[in-house]
PDB file of C-alpha atoms in Angstrom:
ATOM      1  CA  MET A   1     274.673 -58.943  35.856  1.00 78.00           C
ATOM      2  CA  ASP A   2     272.556 -58.912  32.901  1.00 84.00           C
ATOM      3  CA  ALA A   3     270.330 -61.926  34.038  1.00 83.00           C
ATOM      4  CA  VAL A   4     269.325 -60.353  37.084  1.00 89.00           C
ATOM      5  CA  LEU A   5     268.434 -57.152  35.425  1.00 90.00           C
ATOM      6  CA  ARG A   6     266.279 -58.737  32.856  1.00 90.00           C
ATOM      7  CA  ALA A   7     264.625 -61.318  35.754  1.00 90.00           C
ATOM      8  CA  THR A   8     264.421 -58.053  37.729  1.00 92.00           C
ATOM      9  CA  ALA A   9     262.400 -56.205  34.688  1.00 92.00           C
ATOM     10  CA  ILE A  10     260.340 -59.495  33.618  1.00 91.00           C
ATOM     11  CA  TYR A  11     259.048 -59.977  36.986  1.00 91.00           C
ATOM     12  CA  LEU A  12     257.954 -56.549  37.960  1.00 92.00           C
ATOM     13  CA  VAL A  13     255.996 -56.415  34.246  1.00 91.00           C
ATOM     14  CA  LEU A  14     254.467 -59.649  35.240  1.00 88.00           C
ATOM     15  CA  LEU A  15     253.737 -58.056  38.385  1.00 88.00           C
ATOM     16  CA  LEU A  16     251.797 -55.057  37.111  1.00 88.00           C
ATOM     17  CA  LEU A  17     250.276 -56.641  33.757  1.00 86.00           C
ATOM     18  CA  PHE A  18     248.613 -59.683  36.367  1.00 82.00           C
ATOM     19  CA  ARG A  19     247.650 -57.107  38.798  1.00 81.00           C
ATOM     20  CA  VAL A  20     246.015 -55.023  35.960  1.00 80.00           C
ATOM     21  CA  ALA A  21     244.252 -57.883  34.814  1.00 77.00           C
ATOM     22  CA  GLY A  22     242.564 -58.637  37.752  1.00 72.00           C
ATOM     23  CA  LYS A  23     241.863 -60.839  40.426  1.00 70.00           C
ATOM     24  CA  ARG A  24     239.299 -63.123  37.907  1.00 65.00           C
ATOM     25  CA  THR A  25     242.111 -64.076  35.446  1.00 57.00           C
ATOM     26  CA  LEU A  26     243.897 -66.923  37.339  1.00 61.00           C
ATOM     27  CA  ALA A  27     240.472 -68.384  39.091  1.00 64.00           C
ATOM     28  CA  GLN A  28     238.461 -68.632  36.088  1.00 68.00           C
ATOM     29  CA  ILE A  29     241.336 -70.033  34.317  1.00 74.00           C
ATOM     30  CA  THR A  30     240.565 -72.060  30.836  1.00 76.00           C
ATOM     31  CA  THR A  31     242.356 -74.400  28.914  1.00 83.00           C
ATOM     32  CA  PHE A  32     243.203 -71.166  26.494  1.00 82.00           C
ATOM     33  CA  ASP A  33     244.389 -69.598  29.765  1.00 79.00           C
ATOM     34  CA  LEU A  34     246.572 -72.391  30.168  1.00 82.00           C
ATOM     35  CA  VAL A  35     248.232 -72.020  26.689  1.00 87.00           C
ATOM     36  CA  LEU A  36     248.459 -68.482  26.797  1.00 83.00           C
ATOM     37  CA  LEU A  37     250.339 -68.835  30.092  1.00 84.00           C
ATOM     38  CA  LEU A  38     252.905 -71.417  28.401  1.00 88.00           C
ATOM     39  CA  ILE A  39     253.079 -68.935  25.740  1.00 90.00           C
ATOM     40  CA  ILE A  40     254.087 -66.441  27.818  1.00 87.00           C
ATOM     41  CA  SER A  41     256.115 -68.437  29.886  1.00 87.00           C
ATOM     42  CA  GLU A  42     258.084 -69.023  26.769  1.00 87.00           C
ATOM     43  CA  VAL A  43     258.573 -65.350  25.822  1.00 86.00           C
ATOM     44  CA  THR A  44     259.941 -64.463  29.009  1.00 87.00           C
ATOM     45  CA  GLN A  45     262.284 -67.194  29.102  1.00 84.00           C
ATOM     46  CA  GLN A  46     263.646 -66.063  26.227  1.00 83.00           C
ATOM     47  CA  ALA A  47     263.588 -62.540  27.457  1.00 85.00           C
ATOM     48  CA  MET A  48     265.251 -63.308  30.833  1.00 84.00           C
ATOM     49  CA  ILE A  49     268.367 -65.116  29.286  1.00 82.00           C
ATOM     50  CA  GLY A  50     268.529 -63.876  25.454  1.00 80.00           C
ATOM     51  CA  ASP A  51     271.181 -66.040  23.490  1.00 83.00           C
ATOM     52  CA  ASP A  52     273.036 -67.652  26.552  1.00 82.00           C
ATOM     53  CA  PHE A  53     271.525 -70.642  27.378  1.00 82.00           C
ATOM     54  CA  SER A  54     273.983 -71.772  30.533  1.00 86.00           C
ATOM     55  CA  VAL A  55     272.826 -73.368  33.574  1.00 89.00           C
ATOM     56  CA  THR A  56     274.303 -70.144  34.993  1.00 88.00           C
ATOM     57  CA  GLN A  57     272.343 -67.615  33.200  1.00 87.00           C
ATOM     58  CA  ALA A  58     269.465 -69.718  34.428  1.00 87.00           C
ATOM     59  CA  VAL A  59     270.165 -70.104  37.476  1.00 90.00           C
ATOM     60  CA  LEU A  60     270.654 -66.550  37.893  1.00 90.00           C
ATOM     61  CA  ALA A  61     267.624 -65.792  36.669  1.00 90.00           C
ATOM     62  CA  ILE A  62     265.652 -68.337  38.841  1.00 91.00           C
ATOM     63  CA  VAL A  63     267.550 -67.095  42.054  1.00 93.00           C
ATOM     64  CA  THR A  64     266.292 -63.329  40.788  1.00 93.00           C
ATOM     65  CA  LEU A  65     263.080 -63.980  40.856  1.00 92.00           C
ATOM     66  CA  ILE A  66     262.730 -66.242  43.406  1.00 94.00           C
ATOM     67  CA  GLY A  67     264.578 -63.528  45.650  1.00 94.00           C
ATOM     68  CA  LEU A  68     262.441 -60.758  44.352  1.00 94.00           C
ATOM     69  CA  ASP A  69     259.252 -62.670  45.010  1.00 93.00           C
ATOM     70  CA  VAL A  70     260.551 -63.410  49.091  1.00 94.00           C
ATOM     71  CA  ALA A  71     261.650 -59.722  49.147  1.00 94.00           C
ATOM     72  CA  LEU A  72     258.417 -58.632  48.091  1.00 93.00           C
ATOM     73  CA  SER A  73     256.317 -60.869  50.481  1.00 92.00           C
ATOM     74  CA  LEU A  74     258.603 -59.745  53.350  1.00 93.00           C
ATOM     75  CA  TRP A  75     258.208 -56.137  52.223  1.00 94.00           C
ATOM     76  CA  LYS A  76     254.335 -56.774  52.371  1.00 90.00           C
ATOM     77  CA  GLU A  77     254.312 -58.281  55.824  1.00 92.00           C
ATOM     78  CA  LYS A  78     255.641 -54.665  57.120  1.00 94.00           C
ATOM     79  CA  SER A  79     253.430 -52.438  54.595  1.00 92.00           C
ATOM     80  CA  SER A  80     249.929 -52.951  54.839  1.00 88.00           C
ATOM     81  CA  ARG A  81     249.352 -50.508  52.115  1.00 90.00           C
ATOM     82  CA  LEU A  82     251.583 -52.720  49.783  1.00 89.00           C
ATOM     83  CA  GLU A  83     250.010 -55.731  50.244  1.00 86.00           C
ATOM     84  CA  ARG A  84     246.515 -53.899  49.230  1.00 84.00           C
ATOM     85  CA  LEU A  85     248.483 -52.311  46.125  1.00 84.00           C
ATOM     86  CA  VAL A  86     249.839 -55.927  45.004  1.00 83.00           C
ATOM     87  CA  ASP A  87     247.227 -58.052  46.464  1.00 81.00           C
ATOM     88  CA  SER A  88     244.361 -56.136  46.547  1.00 80.00           C
ATOM     89  CA  VAL A  89     241.729 -56.614  49.347  1.00 86.00           C
ATOM     90  CA  PRO A  90     238.484 -58.456  49.495  1.00 91.00           C
ATOM     91  CA  VAL A  91     235.514 -56.880  47.640  1.00 92.00           C
ATOM     92  CA  LEU A  92     231.941 -57.522  48.762  1.00 96.00           C
ATOM     93  CA  ILE A  93     230.205 -57.581  45.410  1.00 96.00           C
ATOM     94  CA  LEU A  94     226.684 -58.848  46.728  1.00 96.00           C
ATOM     95  CA  GLU A  95     224.744 -57.988  49.941  1.00 96.00           C
ATOM     96  CA  ASN A  96     221.553 -59.296  51.132  1.00 95.00           C
ATOM     97  CA  GLY A  97     220.545 -61.159  47.676  1.00 94.00           C
ATOM     98  CA  ARG A  98     221.024 -57.898  45.300  1.00 96.00           C
ATOM     99  CA  PRO A  99     224.291 -57.648  43.560  1.00 96.00           C
ATOM    100  CA  ILE A 100     226.487 -54.330  43.871  1.00 96.00           C
ATOM    101  CA  LYS A 101     226.385 -54.006  40.035  1.00 95.00           C
ATOM    102  CA  ASP A 102     229.339 -51.037  39.853  1.00 95.00           C
ATOM    103  CA  ARG A 103     231.811 -52.880  41.724  1.00 93.00           C
ATOM    104  CA  MET A 104     230.682 -56.506  39.699  1.00 93.00           C
ATOM    105  CA  ARG A 105     231.635 -54.382  36.452  1.00 92.00           C
ATOM    106  CA  GLN A 106     235.209 -53.050  37.785  1.00 88.00           C
ATOM    107  CA  LEU A 107     235.965 -56.616  38.946  1.00 88.00           C
ATOM    108  CA  ARG A 108     234.604 -58.401  35.593  1.00 86.00           C
ATOM    109  CA  VAL A 109     232.289 -60.458  37.429  1.00 90.00           C
ATOM    110  CA  ASP A 110     228.969 -61.440  36.781  1.00 91.00           C
ATOM    111  CA  GLU A 111     225.831 -62.694  38.543  1.00 94.00           C
ATOM    112  CA  ALA A 112     226.340 -66.022  37.010  1.00 93.00           C
ATOM    113  CA  ASP A 113     229.611 -66.397  38.840  1.00 92.00           C
ATOM    114  CA  ILE A 114     228.098 -65.522  42.078  1.00 94.00           C
ATOM    115  CA  LEU A 115     225.389 -68.591  41.366  1.00 95.00           C
ATOM    116  CA  ASN A 116     228.389 -70.730  40.614  1.00 93.00           C
ATOM    117  CA  ALA A 117     229.769 -70.211  43.436  1.00 92.00           C
ATOM    118  CA  ALA A 118     226.717 -70.124  45.613  1.00 94.00           C
ATOM    119  CA  ARG A 119     225.603 -73.681  43.996  1.00 94.00           C
ATOM    120  CA  GLU A 120     229.095 -75.301  44.373  1.00 91.00           C
ATOM    121  CA  LEU A 121     229.772 -73.907  47.757  1.00 89.00           C
ATOM    122  CA  GLN A 122     226.718 -73.773  49.376  1.00 90.00           C
ATOM    123  CA  GLY A 123     224.204 -75.400  47.413  1.00 91.00           C
ATOM    124  CA  LEU A 124     222.301 -72.525  46.886  1.00 92.00           C
ATOM    125  CA  GLU A 125     220.116 -71.313  43.797  1.00 91.00           C
ATOM    126  CA  ARG A 126     219.102 -67.744  43.643  1.00 93.00           C
ATOM    127  CA  LEU A 127     220.789 -64.465  44.554  1.00 93.00           C
ATOM    128  CA  GLU A 128     218.271 -64.045  47.150  1.00 94.00           C
ATOM    129  CA  GLN A 129     219.354 -66.994  49.600  1.00 94.00           C
ATOM    130  CA  ILE A 130     222.658 -64.978  49.808  1.00 95.00           C
ATOM    131  CA  LYS A 131     223.698 -62.799  52.057  1.00 96.00           C
ATOM    132  CA  TYR A 132     226.861 -61.747  51.264  1.00 96.00           C
ATOM    133  CA  ALA A 133     229.186 -62.657  48.266  1.00 96.00           C
ATOM    134  CA  VAL A 134     232.781 -61.895  48.382  1.00 95.00           C
ATOM    135  CA  LEU A 135     235.439 -61.581  45.821  1.00 92.00           C
ATOM    136  CA  GLU A 136     238.535 -62.859  47.569  1.00 89.00           C
ATOM    137  CA  ARG A 137     242.192 -61.958  46.789  1.00 84.00           C
ATOM    138  CA  SER A 138     242.743 -65.151  45.430  1.00 81.00           C
ATOM    139  CA  GLY A 139     240.061 -64.400  42.559  1.00 83.00           C
ATOM    140  CA  ASN A 140     237.790 -67.248  44.578  1.00 88.00           C
ATOM    141  CA  ILE A 141     233.952 -66.018  45.433  1.00 92.00           C
ATOM    142  CA  SER A 142     233.035 -66.702  49.053  1.00 94.00           C
ATOM    143  CA  ILE A 143     229.261 -67.124  49.784  1.00 95.00           C
ATOM    144  CA  ILE A 144     227.899 -66.506  52.955  1.00 95.00           C
ATOM    145  CA  PRO A 145     224.263 -67.959  53.059  1.00 94.00           C
ATOM    146  CA  LYS A 146     221.331 -65.915  54.626  1.00 92.00           C
ATOM    147  CA  ALA A 147     219.998 -67.492  57.867  1.00 87.00           C
ATOM    148  CA  GLY A 148     218.476 -70.932  57.397  1.00 79.00           C
ATOM    149  CA  GLU A 149     219.725 -71.160  53.610  1.00 73.00           C
ATOM    150  CA  GLY A 150     222.018 -73.580  52.157  1.00 60.00           C
ATOM    151  CA  GLY A 151     224.535 -75.285  54.448  1.00 58.00           C
TER     152      GLY A 151
END
């Protein structure tokens, strides 16, 4: 039972921390971020199973984590409010070539991020060529070019 409670606590803490960290965290993963995730993984593993390294303890923790994740996904299907709370919603960050600065600052997105997505996705070079830029739930930026721009 201890493994179930520990895994549940870790799941909830990680869910909260990654929600607070923002959408861009995972979309812009760097080598350092990967190392940080590995360290977090090691620390949480120790917190979940403690001194008991038995297969039973590990299986209980894994089953708890997967069970919680499946339960949360099912609950999100029934509650759009919960889905918005956990996964957020797509956010418009640029409209008709003009960045929406307060949203971008809040989401820790800058013009270079938008231009990078515009170059990679549409071959665009300037903000003025973009009709809409949207920060998606995944943390990726979608670009909708103005008519006649990009492709």
